[in-house]
């Protein structure tokens, strides 16, 4: 038996050697089949994270002016912000924001002497409430116009915020602090007045059919907001955590009493780190407000939101610190069962320069930096909502037109008496649109692994995040290529773990020459150009 087996095997090997090897190169080491297969990007569709609530922007102090301009001009601005329509080539005409953030005015614009610098007139706001206790709901007409227009375009979620109580409730008669004001700039015997005021304003909006999801009664309470009368540039007030807790308890009672549906969102921290660390009476706010053992615990209030508001300013000096803050915040919020809303970000500070010569920057470089912050907030911070500050800005000093606005507005006179002006879109607008227009409310983020980069190197070079619908088959990938080279995307396990309809992706590119320009490509021919933000959209089979 052994001899027969050996004989048969030897003959078979001899036949293969004579007839097979001369024609079959399967053992040729130069055959491409034997190259190490290039690792592709892995889409772990079943490993999911946060559900996206919204992408938004703040009207800030400046929609009040543009909202009163001639129809043609302000309608163009509204289309840029809210429209989901496309042009004849299928490219978006707007960025389809899903939330609009509007201010509850404090009345500086109603004062004979607001204490503001003359050239900061555009940050003075009207107040619905008068000192005599009567309301005038025709005030803030510009803000109301943008809210109405957003709703017409299909925006069904709004958030309202206040920088300070009305001037006639303050300790010093102004909507900013002065040297003689300690803590929250509101007389303690006016706390209830402030609570009634907020409840009445929000209830009025709700009666008009607006879905006000949250109200922020405090904003960046870590800062002093001090100024000399006549030199103030913006409203604001410091507040200790104890003051925030005390006033929030009163607001909670008034919201219940008046049947307000909106929830109170605190603390709207000036920087992310103030939410989870630090010593002092204005920081470590999540623990202070939501730990039942804290003297400032308010986590059990009926009308308190489970969404925590923070601002991403000044959190990105280094990549390590940027990721550390977001990972720490994410862990802290998960421990308390809370969600993260990033409610204000623009390119404040100098981190965006990345130690480069800013004079060499193109407009797309600012958009790439903003996209980097959005990515880190979503992927490492697990943000469920993300909003830009501000949708409109009028500053043209230095490189300001590319840092602080989605749309630049220029009034036809530098005063509140102006009647018209010009508007210009910015690359920041369209880069935000790479997220807001396609990553829709209710989508869930899933894990994406890029073998070419670690967490840190990806943020500095090439970022990719993935989202899918929970009630359909929509698949969205957002890629941010900050390198000087095009990047070919190979999708690992395509055809075995997942496929898309017709093997086809819609591609929307924002670059130095394109604004969400649409094209199409097959799954095996995806290329993300250098210095671009690209959204890929498809239907999962």
Coordinates of C-alpha atoms in Angstrom, one line a residue:
X1 CA 0.0 0.0 0.0
X2 CA 2.8 2.4 0.9
X3 CA 4.7 1.6 -2.3
X4 CA 1.6 2.1 -4.5
X5 CA 0.9 5.5 -2.9
X6 CA 4.4 6.7 -3.3
X7 CA 4.5 5.6 -7.0
X8 CA 1.2 7.4 -7.8
X9 CA 2.3 10.6 -6.0
X10 CA 5.6 10.7 -7.8
X11 CA 4.0 10.3 -11.2
X12 CA 1.5 13.1 -10.4
X13 CA 4.3 15.4 -9.4
X14 CA 6.2 14.5 -12.6
X15 CA 3.2 15.3 -14.8
X16 CA 2.7 18.6 -13.1
X17 CA 6.4 19.5 -13.5
X18 CA 6.4 18.7 -17.2
X19 CA 3.1 20.0 -18.3
X20 CA 1.9 22.4 -15.6
X21 CA 4.8 24.6 -14.7
X22 CA 5.7 25.7 -18.2
X23 CA 2.2 27.3 -18.6
X24 CA 1.0 28.0 -15.1
X25 CA 2.9 30.8 -13.4
X26 CA 1.1 30.3 -10.1
X27 CA 4.4 29.8 -8.4
X28 CA 6.1 32.7 -10.0
X29 CA 7.1 35.1 -7.1
X30 CA 6.8 38.1 -9.5
X31 CA 3.1 37.3 -10.1
X32 CA 1.0 40.3 -8.8
X33 CA -1.2 37.7 -7.1
X34 CA 1.5 37.3 -4.6
X35 CA 1.9 41.0 -3.7
X36 CA 0.8 41.9 -0.2
X37 CA -2.8 43.1 -0.5
X38 CA -3.1 46.8 0.3
X39 CA -5.2 47.3 3.4
X40 CA -8.4 49.3 2.8
X41 CA -10.6 51.5 4.9
X42 CA -12.9 49.3 7.0
X43 CA -16.5 50.3 7.5
X44 CA -17.8 48.6 10.6
X45 CA -21.4 49.3 10.0
X46 CA -22.6 47.4 13.0
X47 CA -20.3 49.1 15.5
X48 CA -22.3 52.3 16.1
X49 CA -22.0 55.3 18.4
X50 CA -24.1 58.5 18.8
X51 CA -27.3 59.4 17.0
X52 CA -26.9 62.7 15.2
X53 CA -29.4 65.3 16.4
X54 CA -28.5 68.3 14.2
X55 CA -26.1 70.6 12.5
X56 CA -26.8 74.3 13.0
X57 CA -25.6 77.8 13.3
X58 CA -26.2 80.9 15.4
X59 CA -27.9 83.9 14.0
X60 CA -25.9 85.6 16.7
X61 CA -26.4 89.4 17.1
X62 CA -26.4 90.0 13.4
X63 CA -29.4 88.2 11.8
X64 CA -31.4 91.0 13.4
X65 CA -30.0 93.4 10.8
X66 CA -29.9 91.3 7.6
X67 CA -33.4 90.0 8.5
X68 CA -34.7 93.5 7.8
X69 CA -33.0 94.0 4.5
X70 CA -34.7 93.9 1.0
X71 CA -36.2 90.5 0.1
X72 CA -33.8 89.6 -2.6
X73 CA -30.7 89.9 -0.5
X74 CA -32.0 88.2 2.7
X75 CA -33.7 85.4 0.7
X76 CA -30.4 84.5 -0.9
X77 CA -28.8 84.3 2.6
X78 CA -31.7 82.1 3.8
X79 CA -31.3 79.8 0.8
X80 CA -27.6 79.4 1.6
X81 CA -28.3 78.4 5.2
X82 CA -31.4 76.3 4.9
X83 CA -32.1 75.0 1.4
X84 CA -31.9 71.4 0.4
X85 CA -32.5 72.2 -3.2
X86 CA -30.0 71.4 -6.0
X87 CA -29.0 73.2 -9.2
X88 CA -29.3 71.7 -12.7
X89 CA -26.1 69.6 -12.2
X90 CA -27.3 68.2 -8.8
X91 CA -25.0 70.4 -6.7
X92 CA -26.6 71.8 -3.5
X93 CA -27.7 75.4 -3.5
X94 CA -27.7 75.5 0.3
X95 CA -26.3 73.6 3.2
X96 CA -29.6 72.3 4.7
X97 CA -29.0 73.3 8.4
X98 CA -31.3 71.2 10.7
X99 CA -31.2 73.6 13.7
X100 CA -31.2 77.4 14.0
X101 CA -29.9 79.1 17.2
X102 CA -31.6 82.5 18.0
X103 CA -30.8 85.0 20.7
X104 CA -33.2 86.2 23.4
X105 CA -32.4 89.9 23.3
X106 CA -31.5 91.9 26.5
X107 CA -32.5 95.4 25.4
X108 CA -29.2 97.2 24.9
X109 CA -30.5 98.5 21.6
X110 CA -33.5 100.0 23.5
X111 CA -31.3 102.0 25.9
X112 CA -30.5 105.7 25.4
X113 CA -27.0 104.9 26.6
X114 CA -26.2 101.2 26.3
X115 CA -22.5 101.6 27.4
X116 CA -21.3 100.0 24.2
X117 CA -18.6 101.4 21.9
X118 CA -20.1 103.2 19.0
X119 CA -18.7 100.7 16.5
X120 CA -20.2 97.7 18.3
X121 CA -23.7 98.8 17.6
X122 CA -24.4 95.6 15.6
X123 CA -24.2 93.6 18.8
X124 CA -26.9 95.5 20.6
X125 CA -30.2 93.6 20.8
X126 CA -33.8 94.6 21.4
X127 CA -35.8 93.1 24.2
X128 CA -39.4 91.9 23.9
X129 CA -40.0 93.0 27.5
X130 CA -40.2 96.7 28.6
X131 CA -39.2 98.0 32.0
X132 CA -43.0 98.5 32.7
X133 CA -43.6 94.8 32.4
X134 CA -45.4 94.9 29.0
X135 CA -44.3 92.8 26.0
X136 CA -43.9 94.0 22.4
X137 CA -43.8 90.9 20.2
X138 CA -42.9 92.9 17.1
X139 CA -39.4 93.5 18.5
X140 CA -36.4 91.4 17.2
X141 CA -38.0 91.5 13.7
X142 CA -34.9 90.4 11.9
X143 CA -34.4 87.4 14.2
X144 CA -38.0 86.4 13.7
X145 CA -37.7 86.7 9.9
X146 CA -34.9 84.1 9.9
X147 CA -36.8 81.8 12.2
X148 CA -39.8 81.9 9.9
X149 CA -37.6 81.4 6.8
X150 CA -35.8 78.5 8.4
X151 CA -39.2 76.8 9.2
X152 CA -40.3 77.4 5.6
X153 CA -37.3 75.5 4.4
X154 CA -38.1 72.6 6.7
X155 CA -36.0 73.3 9.8
X156 CA -38.0 71.9 12.6
X157 CA -35.7 72.5 15.6
X158 CA -34.6 75.7 17.2
X159 CA -32.6 76.6 20.3
X160 CA -32.7 79.9 22.1
X161 CA -30.0 81.5 24.3
X162 CA -29.3 84.6 26.3
X163 CA -26.1 86.3 27.1
X164 CA -27.5 88.4 29.9
X165 CA -30.8 89.3 31.6
X166 CA -32.5 92.4 30.4
X167 CA -30.7 95.6 31.4
X168 CA -33.4 96.6 33.8
X169 CA -32.9 93.5 35.9
X170 CA -29.2 93.9 36.2
X171 CA -27.2 95.1 39.2
X172 CA -25.6 97.9 37.2
X173 CA -28.2 98.9 34.6
X174 CA -26.2 97.4 31.7
X175 CA -26.0 94.0 29.9
X176 CA -22.3 93.7 30.7
X177 CA -20.5 93.7 34.0
X178 CA -18.5 96.5 35.5
X179 CA -15.9 96.5 38.2
X180 CA -18.4 96.9 40.9
X181 CA -20.4 93.8 39.9
X182 CA -19.5 90.5 41.5
X183 CA -20.9 87.3 40.0
X184 CA -24.2 87.1 38.1
X185 CA -25.2 90.5 36.8
X186 CA -28.8 90.3 38.0
X187 CA -30.3 91.5 41.2
X188 CA -31.2 88.5 43.4
X189 CA -34.7 89.9 43.9
X190 CA -35.0 89.8 40.0
X191 CA -34.2 86.1 39.6
X192 CA -37.9 85.3 39.4
X193 CA -38.5 88.1 36.9
X194 CA -35.7 86.7 34.7
X195 CA -37.3 83.2 34.9
X196 CA -40.8 84.6 34.0
X197 CA -39.2 86.6 31.1
X198 CA -37.5 83.5 29.6
X199 CA -40.7 81.4 30.0
X200 CA -42.8 84.0 28.4
X201 CA -40.5 84.5 25.4
X202 CA -40.2 80.8 24.7
X203 CA -43.9 80.2 25.2
X204 CA -44.6 82.9 22.7
X205 CA -42.4 81.2 20.1
X206 CA -44.1 77.8 20.9
X207 CA -47.5 79.4 20.4
X208 CA -46.4 80.5 17.0
X209 CA -45.5 76.9 16.2
X210 CA -41.8 76.9 16.7
X211 CA -40.2 73.8 18.2
X212 CA -37.8 75.3 20.7
X213 CA -35.8 72.3 21.8
X214 CA -33.7 74.0 24.4
X215 CA -33.1 77.3 26.1
X216 CA -29.7 78.4 27.5
X217 CA -30.2 81.0 30.2
X218 CA -26.4 81.4 30.8
X219 CA -23.5 81.8 28.4
X220 CA -19.8 81.4 29.0
X221 CA -20.1 82.1 32.7
X222 CA -16.4 81.5 33.3
X223 CA -15.5 84.9 31.8
X224 CA -15.8 88.2 33.7
X225 CA -17.4 90.2 30.8
X226 CA -16.2 93.4 32.5
X227 CA -16.0 96.7 30.6
X228 CA -16.0 100.4 31.3
X229 CA -19.2 102.1 30.4
X230 CA -18.8 103.4 26.9
X231 CA -16.3 100.7 25.9
X232 CA -18.3 97.5 26.0
X233 CA -18.2 95.4 22.9
X234 CA -20.6 92.6 23.8
X235 CA -23.1 91.6 26.4
X236 CA -22.4 88.9 28.9
X237 CA -22.2 88.0 32.6
X238 CA -20.1 85.8 34.8
X239 CA -22.0 83.5 37.2
X240 CA -20.8 81.0 39.8
X241 CA -22.1 77.4 39.6
X242 CA -24.1 78.1 42.8
X243 CA -25.8 81.1 41.1
X244 CA -26.5 79.0 38.0
X245 CA -28.1 76.3 40.1
X246 CA -30.2 78.7 42.1
X247 CA -31.6 80.5 39.1
X248 CA -32.1 77.3 37.1
X249 CA -34.3 75.9 39.9
X250 CA -36.5 79.0 39.6
X251 CA -36.6 78.8 35.8
X252 CA -37.6 75.2 36.1
X253 CA -40.6 76.1 38.3
X254 CA -41.7 78.8 35.9
X255 CA -41.4 76.5 32.8
X256 CA -43.7 74.0 34.6
X257 CA -46.1 76.7 35.7
X258 CA -46.5 78.2 32.2
X259 CA -46.5 74.9 30.3
X260 CA -43.2 75.5 28.4
X261 CA -42.2 72.5 26.3
X262 CA -38.6 73.5 25.8
X263 CA -35.9 72.2 28.1
X264 CA -33.4 74.2 30.0
X265 CA -29.9 73.5 28.7
X266 CA -26.9 74.4 30.8
X267 CA -24.1 75.3 31.3
X268 CA -23.0 76.5 27.8
X269 CA -19.4 76.4 28.9
X270 CA -16.9 78.8 27.4
X271 CA -14.4 76.0 26.8
X272 CA -14.8 72.2 26.8
X273 CA -12.4 71.6 29.7
X274 CA -14.6 73.7 32.0
X275 CA -17.2 71.0 31.8
X276 CA -15.2 68.2 33.3
X277 CA -12.2 69.5 35.2
X278 CA -10.7 72.4 37.1
X279 CA -11.0 73.9 40.6
X280 CA -13.0 77.0 41.3
X281 CA -16.7 78.0 41.5
X282 CA -17.3 78.2 37.7
X283 CA -15.8 75.0 36.4
X284 CA -16.1 71.2 36.6
X285 CA -19.7 71.9 35.8
X286 CA -21.0 68.5 34.8
X287 CA -20.1 67.0 38.1
X288 CA -21.2 70.0 40.0
X289 CA -24.7 70.1 38.4
X290 CA -25.4 66.3 37.9
X291 CA -23.7 64.6 40.8
X292 CA -26.4 64.0 43.5
X293 CA -23.9 64.6 46.2
X294 CA -23.1 68.1 45.0
X295 CA -24.6 71.1 46.8
X296 CA -25.4 72.5 43.3
X297 CA -27.1 69.3 42.1
X298 CA -30.0 70.1 39.7
X299 CA -29.9 67.0 37.6
X300 CA -33.4 66.0 38.9
X301 CA -35.2 69.1 37.7
X302 CA -38.2 68.3 35.5
X303 CA -37.3 70.6 32.6
X304 CA -33.6 70.2 32.5
X305 CA -32.1 68.9 29.2
X306 CA -29.9 65.9 29.0
X307 CA -27.9 67.7 26.3
X308 CA -24.8 69.6 27.7
X309 CA -23.7 72.7 25.8
X310 CA -20.0 73.5 25.4
X311 CA -17.9 75.6 23.1
X312 CA -14.9 74.2 21.2
X313 CA -12.9 77.5 21.3
X314 CA -9.3 77.3 22.5
X315 CA -9.4 73.5 22.9
X316 CA -7.0 72.7 19.9
X317 CA -3.6 74.2 20.7
X318 CA -2.1 70.7 20.1
X319 CA -3.6 67.6 18.6
X320 CA -2.9 65.7 21.8
X321 CA -4.8 68.2 23.9
X322 CA -7.6 68.5 21.4
X323 CA -8.3 64.7 21.6
X324 CA -7.7 64.5 25.3
X325 CA -10.4 67.1 26.0
X326 CA -12.9 65.4 23.8
X327 CA -12.2 61.9 25.1
X328 CA -12.4 63.1 28.7
X329 CA -15.6 65.0 28.1
X330 CA -17.1 61.9 26.4
X331 CA -16.3 59.7 29.3
X332 CA -17.6 62.2 31.8
X333 CA -20.9 62.6 30.0
X334 CA -21.3 58.9 29.5
X335 CA -20.9 58.4 33.3
X336 CA -24.0 60.7 33.8
X337 CA -26.0 59.5 30.8
X338 CA -25.7 62.9 29.1
X339 CA -25.1 64.1 25.5
X340 CA -22.7 66.7 24.1
X341 CA -23.9 69.6 22.0
X342 CA -21.1 71.8 20.6
X343 CA -23.0 75.1 20.3
X344 CA -20.4 77.6 19.3
X345 CA -17.2 77.4 17.3
X346 CA -15.3 79.7 15.0
X347 CA -11.6 80.2 14.4
X348 CA -10.8 82.2 17.5
X349 CA -7.2 82.2 18.7
X350 CA -4.2 81.2 16.6
X351 CA -4.3 77.4 16.7
X352 CA -5.8 77.3 13.2
X353 CA -2.5 78.8 11.8
X354 CA -0.7 75.5 12.7
X355 CA 2.6 77.4 13.0
X356 CA 2.4 78.4 9.4
X357 CA 2.6 81.8 7.7
X358 CA -1.1 82.9 7.6
X359 CA -0.3 85.1 4.6
X360 CA 0.1 82.0 2.5
X361 CA -3.3 80.6 3.4
X362 CA -6.1 80.2 0.9
X363 CA -9.7 80.3 1.8
X364 CA -9.9 76.5 1.7
X365 CA -7.3 76.3 4.5
X366 CA -9.7 77.8 7.0
X367 CA -12.5 75.4 5.9
X368 CA -10.1 72.5 6.3
X369 CA -9.4 73.6 9.9
X370 CA -13.0 74.0 10.8
X371 CA -13.8 70.5 9.3
X372 CA -11.0 69.1 11.5
X373 CA -12.8 70.5 14.6
X374 CA -16.1 69.1 13.5
X375 CA -14.5 65.7 12.9
X376 CA -12.8 65.7 16.4
X377 CA -16.0 66.8 18.1
X378 CA -18.0 64.0 16.4
X379 CA -15.5 61.2 16.4
X380 CA -13.7 61.7 19.7
X381 CA -16.2 63.8 21.6
X382 CA -19.3 61.9 20.4
X383 CA -21.1 65.2 19.8
X384 CA -24.7 64.7 18.8
X385 CA -25.2 68.3 17.7
X386 CA -22.7 70.8 16.2
X387 CA -23.3 74.5 15.5
X388 CA -21.1 77.3 14.1
X389 CA -20.7 80.8 15.5
X390 CA -21.8 83.0 13.7
X391 CA -23.8 82.4 10.6
X392 CA -23.3 86.1 9.8
X393 CA -20.4 88.4 10.5
X394 CA -19.4 91.8 9.2
X395 CA -15.7 91.9 10.2
X396 CA -13.2 92.3 7.3
X397 CA -10.1 93.1 9.4
X398 CA -7.1 90.9 8.4
X399 CA -8.2 87.4 7.7
X400 CA -11.4 87.7 9.6
X401 CA -13.7 87.2 6.6
X402 CA -12.5 83.5 6.5
X403 CA -12.7 82.8 10.2
X404 CA -15.8 84.0 11.9
X405 CA -18.7 83.7 9.5
X406 CA -20.5 81.5 7.0
X407 CA -21.7 84.5 5.2
X408 CA -20.0 87.9 5.2
X409 CA -22.4 90.9 5.3
X410 CA -21.5 94.5 4.6
X411 CA -24.0 97.2 5.5
X412 CA -24.4 100.2 3.2
X413 CA -23.6 102.4 6.2
X414 CA -21.7 101.7 9.4
X415 CA -24.7 102.4 11.8
X416 CA -28.0 101.0 12.9
X417 CA -29.6 103.3 10.4
X418 CA -28.4 101.3 7.4
X419 CA -31.0 99.9 5.0
X420 CA -29.2 97.4 2.8
X421 CA -25.9 95.9 2.0
X422 CA -24.0 93.1 0.3
X423 CA -23.6 89.4 1.2
X424 CA -20.9 86.9 0.3
X425 CA -20.6 83.2 1.0
X426 CA -17.5 81.7 2.5
X427 CA -15.8 78.4 2.1
X428 CA -16.7 77.7 5.8
X429 CA -20.3 77.6 4.6
X430 CA -19.8 74.9 2.1
X431 CA -17.5 72.9 4.2
X432 CA -20.0 72.8 7.0
X433 CA -22.5 71.7 4.3
X434 CA -20.4 68.6 3.6
X435 CA -21.7 67.5 7.0
X436 CA -25.0 69.4 7.5
X437 CA -26.5 68.7 4.1
X438 CA -26.0 65.0 4.1
X439 CA -25.6 63.8 7.7
X440 CA -29.2 64.2 8.7
X441 CA -31.0 64.1 12.1
X442 CA -31.5 60.5 13.2
X443 CA -28.5 59.1 11.4
X444 CA -26.0 57.1 13.5
X445 CA -22.3 57.3 13.4
X446 CA -20.5 54.0 12.8
X447 CA -16.8 53.0 13.2
X448 CA -14.4 53.7 10.3
X449 CA -10.9 52.4 10.5
X450 CA -8.1 53.8 8.3
X451 CA -5.0 51.6 8.4
X452 CA -2.8 54.4 7.2
X453 CA -3.2 56.7 10.3
X454 CA -3.4 56.7 14.0
X455 CA -5.9 58.9 15.8
X456 CA -3.4 61.8 16.0
X457 CA -1.9 61.5 12.5
X458 CA -5.4 61.2 11.0
X459 CA -6.5 64.5 12.5
X460 CA -3.4 66.2 11.1
X461 CA -3.6 64.6 7.6
X462 CA -6.7 62.6 6.5
X463 CA -10.0 62.2 8.4
X464 CA -12.9 60.0 7.5
X465 CA -16.1 59.4 9.4
X466 CA -19.2 57.3 8.6
X467 CA -22.9 57.7 9.1
X468 CA -26.0 55.6 8.2
X469 CA -29.7 56.0 8.5
X470 CA -31.5 54.0 11.2
X471 CA -34.7 53.8 9.2
X472 CA -33.4 53.4 5.7
X473 CA -30.3 52.4 3.7
X474 CA -28.5 55.8 3.4
X475 CA -24.8 55.6 3.8
X476 CA -22.6 58.8 4.2
X477 CA -18.8 59.1 4.4
X478 CA -17.2 62.5 5.1
X479 CA -13.5 62.8 4.2
X480 CA -11.2 65.7 5.0
X481 CA -7.9 65.6 3.1
X482 CA -5.5 68.1 4.5
X483 CA -2.5 66.7 2.7
X484 CA -1.0 67.9 -0.6
X485 CA -1.7 64.5 -2.2
X486 CA -4.8 62.9 -3.6
X487 CA -6.0 59.9 -1.6
X488 CA -7.3 56.8 -3.3
X489 CA -10.0 55.1 -1.1
X490 CA -10.0 51.3 -1.1
X491 CA -13.0 49.9 0.8
X492 CA -12.1 46.8 2.6
X493 CA -14.4 43.8 2.2
X494 CA -16.6 45.5 -0.3
X495 CA -18.8 42.9 -1.8
X496 CA -18.6 40.5 1.1
X497 CA -19.5 42.7 4.2
X498 CA -21.5 45.3 2.3
X499 CA -22.4 46.7 -1.1
X500 CA -24.0 49.9 -2.4
X501 CA -26.7 50.1 -5.1
X502 CA -25.2 50.0 -8.6
X503 CA -21.7 50.1 -7.0
X504 CA -22.1 53.9 -7.2
X505 CA -21.4 56.8 -4.9
X506 CA -22.5 60.4 -5.3
X507 CA -19.5 62.7 -4.6
X508 CA -19.8 66.2 -3.2
X509 CA -16.5 68.2 -3.2
X510 CA -15.5 71.4 -1.5
X511 CA -12.1 72.7 -2.5
X512 CA -10.4 75.9 -3.6
X513 CA -12.4 75.8 -6.8
X514 CA -15.6 73.9 -5.8
X515 CA -18.5 74.4 -3.5
X516 CA -20.2 71.0 -2.8
X517 CA -19.8 70.2 -6.5
X518 CA -21.5 67.0 -7.4
X519 CA -20.0 64.1 -9.4
X520 CA -20.3 60.3 -9.3
X521 CA -17.9 57.4 -9.0
X522 CA -17.8 53.7 -8.6
X523 CA -16.8 52.1 -5.3
X524 CA -13.4 51.0 -6.8
X525 CA -12.5 54.5 -8.2
X526 CA -12.9 56.8 -5.2
X527 CA -10.3 59.6 -5.0
X528 CA -10.3 62.4 -2.5
X529 CA -8.4 65.4 -3.9
X530 CA -5.7 67.1 -1.9
X531 CA -6.9 70.0 0.2
X532 CA -10.5 69.2 0.0
X533 CA -13.6 68.1 1.9
X534 CA -15.5 65.3 0.2
X535 CA -18.9 63.7 1.1
X536 CA -19.7 60.3 -0.4
X537 CA -23.3 59.2 -0.4
X538 CA -24.8 55.9 -1.5
X539 CA -27.6 53.4 -0.8
X540 CA -26.6 50.2 1.0
X541 CA -27.9 47.1 -0.8

